[in-house]
Amino acid sequence: MSRNTRGFTRRRFLQGSAAMGVLAGLEALAPAYAWQQTGNPAAAKRAQGDVDVIDLTIQRRPMTIGRRRARPITINGSVPGPIVRLREGRTARLRVTNLLDEDTSIHWHGILLPFRMDGVPGVSFPGIARGETFTYEYELKQSGTYWYHSHSGLQEQLGHYGPLIVDPAEPEPFEHDRDYVVVLSDWTFEDPDRVFRKLKVAEGYYNYQKRTVFDFFRDVSAKGWNATLKERAMWGRMRMSSRDLLDVTGSTYTYLINGLAPESNWTGLFRPGERVRLRFINASAMSFFDVRIPGLEMTVVQADGQNVEPVPVDEFRIGVAETYDVIVEPREDRAYTVFAEAMDRSGYARGTLAPRAGMSAPVPERRPIPERGMAAMGHDMMGHGAGTMETSGGGSHAAMGHEMPGMDDADAVSHGPHDHGPGAAMVAPNPRSRLDEPGVGLESSGRRALVYGDLRALGPWPDRRAPAREVELHLTGNMERYMWSFDGKKFTEVDAPIRFRHGERLRLTMVNDTMMDHPIHLHGMWMELDNGAEYKPRKHTISVKPGEKLSVEITADAPGDWAFHCHLLYHMKAGMFRVVSVVRDSKEA
Ligand SMILES: [Cu+2]
């Protein structure tokens, strides 16, 4: 199909160019749905009985953006790849041809399938060698908005990702007149291996937003000398800045919507009064976004492809690899800006909803750079019981709690601080639930921002058993050495997988002992987030905040080996990755 699709893309591109003026070269590779103003064209699909057959070809292609040359990885000729549109209850046969000069893979993110079809080289299959075609085949047992991407090296950073939509067998519990896919991503002209090497040398390499002497004196006037000095000393001792929000920033990234840079202004058309469904997919390598559409309320109807009780919001934070479907109802005959601001405010992706092509609305101003508070260090913010801050990296074992006014050492550590070795520079002394917090920088915006605590599934799920056992896992890191791990051990340092017993119901508790948000992804099985709801929301990716402790319930119904990892690409590469092995009982046939 690729020839037809490419021709189509180019034709749409030319029309788009005429309508929108000069475009950078990257946009020449934008997929058809970035230009299509009504509906979203999908990859060509042939039905053979109950089977839908789709061909995907992976290839590097040259491009220019501004005056700069680049060679992204394209899928059927575009970045992002085409919409793979499947149907619940049918079987998908996806034939993936590798025209790169290295191995590749496609992982179908969030899809329940036999583990040999999951697409993780070294875990579920050997990968797809250059020149080869691998055929994935699986039956769709779910519906909703998902995505697909490479699980080989750092290819995802080079454009190897695309949207995956599964249409439901039964009607959805909400209605809409238009349906747009909105793929958010981060593009860099740097070689991703070079980005990773820079992070290894200096974690703060891309962080140009560190605090200045002016910020210091502002704090002094607000908090006084002593408190300011002590707080700065704590951050300094951790070799951290309270502005370390994202490792890789707008200093190297161009943020894209459907492959289009902000000035190219992806546009979705509507007629006033229509209900427009926007399927937001965060296909970034490293970027959390705060999404809003000034002038429009957004009603969240799905999270990670799963229906939820509708939640009206003004803004939501979307972690890497998460998806949210929202419905908006623009009533006025004017343009609205779709604004996706990087969490650290170092840049944004931008598009427009408009009644006619070529319109635009004001782009909001960049907000102040947020700073992490003491909660990020796992300290209770209620002013009591805020135990110690342990550092074990670099041989320093300073307990810092006694240096902090109003903090009480005696109230100690919830988990042995030195269990995790040098891979864990710190342990959150009092980790706690942060499910009702929207996240750093959104706390006092005055807008209704989505929190995980808002998500109520339209269950019930079939497995209502209480978990029979609990597994606790710490998210650990040593920023200084750019080490990221679980329980202080990089993937290369562990010799055994995490074992689930086939058919068991278990509780997985995650404690974030680091100062960063980590979007944690389990392949092959849902995680039901324990957020107090009677029907827990099912998610494939859960962002765990700094100093946070949360639990999910899992039914281990998928035999085989599954990847479990942080979805920040460079954290995964650094070692924040495990294999979960769902093992059948010997008694099972
Ligand atoms: Cu991470």
PDB file of N, CA and C in Angstrom, residues 154 157 186 188 190-208 210 239-240 243-253 285-287 344 477-484 516 518 566-575:
ATOM      1  N   LEU A 154      17.228   3.206  20.422  1.00  0.00           N
ATOM      2  CA  LEU A 154      16.621   4.524  20.611  1.00  0.00           C
ATOM      3  C   LEU A 154      15.827   4.950  19.374  1.00  0.00           C
ATOM      4  N   GLN A 157      13.019   7.639  19.258  1.00  0.00           N
ATOM      5  CA  GLN A 157      13.374   9.059  19.230  1.00  0.00           C
ATOM      6  C   GLN A 157      13.550   9.573  17.797  1.00  0.00           C
ATOM      7  N   ASP A 186       8.301  14.462  20.527  1.00  0.00           N
ATOM      8  CA  ASP A 186       9.461  15.353  20.653  1.00  0.00           C
ATOM      9  C   ASP A 186      10.516  14.946  19.626  1.00  0.00           C
ATOM     10  N   THR A 188      14.364  15.709  17.908  1.00  0.00           N
ATOM     11  CA  THR A 188      15.652  16.381  18.048  1.00  0.00           C
ATOM     12  C   THR A 188      16.496  16.130  16.805  1.00  0.00           C
ATOM     13  N   GLU A 190      19.639  16.094  17.054  1.00  0.00           N
ATOM     14  CA  GLU A 190      20.821  15.391  17.530  1.00  0.00           C
ATOM     15  C   GLU A 190      20.626  13.889  17.381  1.00  0.00           C
ATOM     16  N   ASP A 191      21.718  13.191  17.241  1.00  0.00           N
ATOM     17  CA  ASP A 191      21.684  11.745  17.240  1.00  0.00           C
ATOM     18  C   ASP A 191      21.297  11.281  18.653  1.00  0.00           C
ATOM     19  N   PRO A 192      20.260  10.440  18.777  1.00  0.00           N
ATOM     20  CA  PRO A 192      19.810  10.028  20.117  1.00  0.00           C
ATOM     21  C   PRO A 192      20.913   9.389  20.960  1.00  0.00           C
ATOM     22  N   ASP A 193      21.851   8.683  20.327  1.00  0.00           N
ATOM     23  CA  ASP A 193      22.947   8.099  21.108  1.00  0.00           C
ATOM     24  C   ASP A 193      23.813   9.196  21.725  1.00  0.00           C
ATOM     25  N   ARG A 194      23.946  10.280  20.991  1.00  0.00           N
ATOM     26  CA  ARG A 194      24.709  11.417  21.492  1.00  0.00           C
ATOM     27  C   ARG A 194      23.967  12.089  22.649  1.00  0.00           C
ATOM     28  N   VAL A 195      22.637  12.207  22.519  1.00  0.00           N
ATOM     29  CA  VAL A 195      21.833  12.753  23.617  1.00  0.00           C
ATOM     30  C   VAL A 195      22.066  11.909  24.874  1.00  0.00           C
ATOM     31  N   PHE A 196      22.024  10.596  24.698  1.00  0.00           N
ATOM     32  CA  PHE A 196      22.192   9.702  25.851  1.00  0.00           C
ATOM     33  C   PHE A 196      23.586   9.855  26.461  1.00  0.00           C
ATOM     34  N   ARG A 197      24.609   9.952  25.619  1.00  0.00           N
ATOM     35  CA  ARG A 197      25.970  10.122  26.147  1.00  0.00           C
ATOM     36  C   ARG A 197      26.090  11.423  26.935  1.00  0.00           C
ATOM     37  N   LYS A 198      25.475  12.479  26.425  1.00  0.00           N
ATOM     38  CA  LYS A 198      25.520  13.763  27.146  1.00  0.00           C
ATOM     39  C   LYS A 198      24.853  13.644  28.516  1.00  0.00           C
ATOM     40  N   LEU A 199      23.735  12.926  28.565  1.00  0.00           N
ATOM     41  CA  LEU A 199      23.039  12.762  29.846  1.00  0.00           C
ATOM     42  C   LEU A 199      23.914  11.974  30.820  1.00  0.00           C
ATOM     43  N   LYS A 200      24.652  10.995  30.296  1.00  0.00           N
ATOM     44  CA  LYS A 200      25.528  10.215  31.157  1.00  0.00           C
ATOM     45  C   LYS A 200      26.642  11.091  31.737  1.00  0.00           C
ATOM     46  N   VAL A 201      27.114  12.018  30.923  1.00  0.00           N
ATOM     47  CA  VAL A 201      28.212  12.872  31.379  1.00  0.00           C
ATOM     48  C   VAL A 201      27.704  13.922  32.364  1.00  0.00           C
ATOM     49  N   ALA A 202      26.558  14.508  32.049  1.00  0.00           N
ATOM     50  CA  ALA A 202      26.006  15.562  32.903  1.00  0.00           C
ATOM     51  C   ALA A 202      24.496  15.525  32.805  1.00  0.00           C
ATOM     52  N   GLU A 203      23.869  15.023  33.838  1.00  0.00           N
ATOM     53  CA  GLU A 203      22.416  14.844  33.814  1.00  0.00           C
ATOM     54  C   GLU A 203      21.705  16.140  33.468  1.00  0.00           C
ATOM     55  N   GLY A 204      22.237  17.259  33.962  1.00  0.00           N
ATOM     56  CA  GLY A 204      21.558  18.534  33.743  1.00  0.00           C
ATOM     57  C   GLY A 204      21.910  19.195  32.426  1.00  0.00           C
ATOM     58  N   TYR A 205      22.498  18.420  31.514  1.00  0.00           N
ATOM     59  CA  TYR A 205      23.023  18.997  30.277  1.00  0.00           C
ATOM     60  C   TYR A 205      22.012  19.879  29.565  1.00  0.00           C
ATOM     61  N   TYR A 206      20.767  19.390  29.476  1.00  0.00           N
ATOM     62  CA  TYR A 206      19.757  20.117  28.700  1.00  0.00           C
ATOM     63  C   TYR A 206      18.945  21.074  29.559  1.00  0.00           C
ATOM     64  N   ASN A 207      19.296  21.146  30.830  1.00  0.00           N
ATOM     65  CA  ASN A 207      18.509  21.979  31.733  1.00  0.00           C
ATOM     66  C   ASN A 207      19.142  23.357  31.844  1.00  0.00           C
ATOM     67  N   TYR A 208      18.653  24.282  31.033  1.00  0.00           N
ATOM     68  CA  TYR A 208      19.183  25.649  31.048  1.00  0.00           C
ATOM     69  C   TYR A 208      18.391  26.527  31.996  1.00  0.00           C
ATOM     70  N   LYS A 210      18.141  26.376  35.327  1.00  0.00           N
ATOM     71  CA  LYS A 210      18.496  26.276  36.730  1.00  0.00           C
ATOM     72  C   LYS A 210      18.287  27.614  37.426  1.00  0.00           C
ATOM     73  N   ARG A 239      22.845  16.803  44.426  1.00  0.00           N
ATOM     74  CA  ARG A 239      23.308  17.145  43.081  1.00  0.00           C
ATOM     75  C   ARG A 239      22.116  17.359  42.169  1.00  0.00           C
ATOM     76  N   MET A 240      21.078  17.960  42.706  1.00  0.00           N
ATOM     77  CA  MET A 240      19.843  18.132  41.966  1.00  0.00           C
ATOM     78  C   MET A 240      19.467  19.587  41.985  1.00  0.00           C
ATOM     79  N   ARG A 243      14.603  22.469  39.730  1.00  0.00           N
ATOM     80  CA  ARG A 243      14.042  22.645  38.389  1.00  0.00           C
ATOM     81  C   ARG A 243      14.409  21.500  37.456  1.00  0.00           C
ATOM     82  N   ASP A 244      14.918  20.406  37.984  1.00  0.00           N
ATOM     83  CA  ASP A 244      15.130  19.208  37.172  1.00  0.00           C
ATOM     84  C   ASP A 244      13.786  18.521  36.978  1.00  0.00           C
ATOM     85  N   LEU A 245      13.049  18.976  36.008  1.00  0.00           N
ATOM     86  CA  LEU A 245      11.714  18.415  35.787  1.00  0.00           C
ATOM     87  C   LEU A 245      11.726  17.400  34.668  1.00  0.00           C
ATOM     88  N   LEU A 246      12.429  17.715  33.626  1.00  0.00           N
ATOM     89  CA  LEU A 246      12.595  16.798  32.504  1.00  0.00           C
ATOM     90  C   LEU A 246      14.087  16.748  32.186  1.00  0.00           C
ATOM     91  N   ASP A 247      14.574  15.567  31.792  1.00  0.00           N
ATOM     92  CA  ASP A 247      16.008  15.423  31.501  1.00  0.00           C
ATOM     93  C   ASP A 247      16.399  16.082  30.188  1.00  0.00           C
ATOM     94  N   VAL A 248      15.494  15.981  29.224  1.00  0.00           N
ATOM     95  CA  VAL A 248      15.770  16.518  27.896  1.00  0.00           C
ATOM     96  C   VAL A 248      14.681  17.545  27.622  1.00  0.00           C
ATOM     97  N   THR A 249      15.068  18.707  27.119  1.00  0.00           N
ATOM     98  CA  THR A 249      14.171  19.865  27.149  1.00  0.00           C
ATOM     99  C   THR A 249      14.028  20.509  25.777  1.00  0.00           C
ATOM    100  N   GLY A 250      13.271  21.595  25.765  1.00  0.00           N
ATOM    101  CA  GLY A 250      13.091  22.387  24.552  1.00  0.00           C
ATOM    102  C   GLY A 250      14.374  22.998  24.028  1.00  0.00           C
ATOM    103  N   SER A 251      15.483  22.869  24.780  1.00  0.00           N
ATOM    104  CA  SER A 251      16.743  23.376  24.254  1.00  0.00           C
ATOM    105  C   SER A 251      17.218  22.523  23.083  1.00  0.00           C
ATOM    106  N   THR A 252      16.760  21.284  23.010  1.00  0.00           N
ATOM    107  CA  THR A 252      17.089  20.471  21.832  1.00  0.00           C
ATOM    108  C   THR A 252      15.845  19.982  21.103  1.00  0.00           C
ATOM    109  N   TYR A 253      14.714  19.910  21.828  1.00  0.00           N
ATOM    110  CA  TYR A 253      13.508  19.345  21.221  1.00  0.00           C
ATOM    111  C   TYR A 253      12.682  20.376  20.456  1.00  0.00           C
ATOM    112  N   ALA A 285       9.526  10.638  23.418  1.00  0.00           N
ATOM    113  CA  ALA A 285      10.562   9.844  24.059  1.00  0.00           C
ATOM    114  C   ALA A 285      10.693  10.231  25.529  1.00  0.00           C
ATOM    115  N   MET A 286      10.602  11.540  25.829  1.00  0.00           N
ATOM    116  CA  MET A 286      10.981  12.017  27.168  1.00  0.00           C
ATOM    117  C   MET A 286      10.088  13.119  27.721  1.00  0.00           C
ATOM    118  N   SER A 287       9.010  13.504  27.027  1.00  0.00           N
ATOM    119  CA  SER A 287       8.328  14.747  27.393  1.00  0.00           C
ATOM    120  C   SER A 287       6.923  14.530  27.948  1.00  0.00           C
ATOM    121  N   ASP A 344       8.119  21.234  31.808  1.00  0.00           N
ATOM    122  CA  ASP A 344       9.123  22.157  32.361  1.00  0.00           C
ATOM    123  C   ASP A 344       9.046  23.541  31.716  1.00  0.00           C
ATOM    124  N   GLY A 477      17.109   5.766  41.429  1.00  0.00           N
ATOM    125  CA  GLY A 477      17.990   6.436  40.488  1.00  0.00           C
ATOM    126  C   GLY A 477      19.159   7.088  41.185  1.00  0.00           C
ATOM    127  N   ASN A 478      20.157   7.355  40.409  1.00  0.00           N
ATOM    128  CA  ASN A 478      21.288   8.136  40.862  1.00  0.00           C
ATOM    129  C   ASN A 478      21.542   9.136  39.746  1.00  0.00           C
ATOM    130  N   MET A 479      20.957  10.333  39.950  1.00  0.00           N
ATOM    131  CA  MET A 479      20.967  11.329  38.879  1.00  0.00           C
ATOM    132  C   MET A 479      22.372  11.653  38.415  1.00  0.00           C
ATOM    133  N   GLU A 480      23.269  11.718  39.392  1.00  0.00           N
ATOM    134  CA  GLU A 480      24.618  12.154  39.085  1.00  0.00           C
ATOM    135  C   GLU A 480      25.272  11.242  38.051  1.00  0.00           C
ATOM    136  N   ARG A 481      24.955   9.968  38.172  1.00  0.00           N
ATOM    137  CA  ARG A 481      25.554   9.020  37.225  1.00  0.00           C
ATOM    138  C   ARG A 481      24.578   8.611  36.129  1.00  0.00           C
ATOM    139  N   TYR A 482      23.445   9.261  36.095  1.00  0.00           N
ATOM    140  CA  TYR A 482      22.383   8.898  35.175  1.00  0.00           C
ATOM    141  C   TYR A 482      22.120   7.394  35.214  1.00  0.00           C
ATOM    142  N   MET A 483      21.997   6.883  36.444  1.00  0.00           N
ATOM    143  CA  MET A 483      21.603   5.490  36.639  1.00  0.00           C
ATOM    144  C   MET A 483      20.120   5.481  36.983  1.00  0.00           C
ATOM    145  N   TRP A 484      19.364   4.667  36.286  1.00  0.00           N
ATOM    146  CA  TRP A 484      17.939   4.511  36.573  1.00  0.00           C
ATOM    147  C   TRP A 484      17.644   3.028  36.693  1.00  0.00           C
ATOM    148  N   MET A 516      12.097  12.439  40.057  1.00  0.00           N
ATOM    149  CA  MET A 516      11.450  12.643  38.764  1.00  0.00           C
ATOM    150  C   MET A 516      10.183  11.808  38.657  1.00  0.00           C
ATOM    151  N   HIS A 518       8.070   9.109  36.780  1.00  0.00           N
ATOM    152  CA  HIS A 518       8.372   7.998  35.874  1.00  0.00           C
ATOM    153  C   HIS A 518       7.075   7.378  35.373  1.00  0.00           C
ATOM    154  N   CYS A 566      10.187   1.849  32.761  1.00  0.00           N
ATOM    155  CA  CYS A 566       9.901   3.273  32.657  1.00  0.00           C
ATOM    156  C   CYS A 566       9.854   3.623  31.180  1.00  0.00           C
ATOM    157  N   HIS A 567       8.835   4.402  30.783  1.00  0.00           N
ATOM    158  CA  HIS A 567       8.694   4.733  29.369  1.00  0.00           C
ATOM    159  C   HIS A 567       9.452   5.984  28.962  1.00  0.00           C
ATOM    160  N   LEU A 568      10.197   6.596  29.883  1.00  0.00           N
ATOM    161  CA  LEU A 568      11.147   7.619  29.444  1.00  0.00           C
ATOM    162  C   LEU A 568      12.271   6.858  28.742  1.00  0.00           C
ATOM    163  N   LEU A 569      12.467   7.162  27.471  1.00  0.00           N
ATOM    164  CA  LEU A 569      13.317   6.314  26.632  1.00  0.00           C
ATOM    165  C   LEU A 569      14.729   6.152  27.195  1.00  0.00           C
ATOM    166  N   TYR A 570      15.306   7.265  27.677  1.00  0.00           N
ATOM    167  CA  TYR A 570      16.686   7.187  28.146  1.00  0.00           C
ATOM    168  C   TYR A 570      16.774   6.558  29.538  1.00  0.00           C
ATOM    169  N   HIS A 571      15.689   6.622  30.310  1.00  0.00           N
ATOM    170  CA  HIS A 571      15.665   5.891  31.589  1.00  0.00           C
ATOM    171  C   HIS A 571      15.620   4.390  31.324  1.00  0.00           C
ATOM    172  N   MET A 572      14.804   3.996  30.340  1.00  0.00           N
ATOM    173  CA  MET A 572      14.740   2.574  29.996  1.00  0.00           C
ATOM    174  C   MET A 572      16.110   2.093  29.535  1.00  0.00           C
ATOM    175  N   LYS A 573      16.728   2.887  28.684  1.00  0.00           N
ATOM    176  CA  LYS A 573      18.050   2.499  28.180  1.00  0.00           C
ATOM    177  C   LYS A 573      19.072   2.416  29.321  1.00  0.00           C
ATOM    178  N   ALA A 574      18.934   3.319  30.280  1.00  0.00           N
ATOM    179  CA  ALA A 574      19.879   3.330  31.400  1.00  0.00           C
ATOM    180  C   ALA A 574      19.668   2.139  32.341  1.00  0.00           C
ATOM    181  N   GLY A 575      18.547   1.456  32.237  1.00  0.00           N
ATOM    182  CA  GLY A 575      18.387   0.251  33.050  1.00  0.00           C
ATOM    183  C   GLY A 575      17.104   0.135  33.843  1.00  0.00           C
TER     184      GLY A 575
END
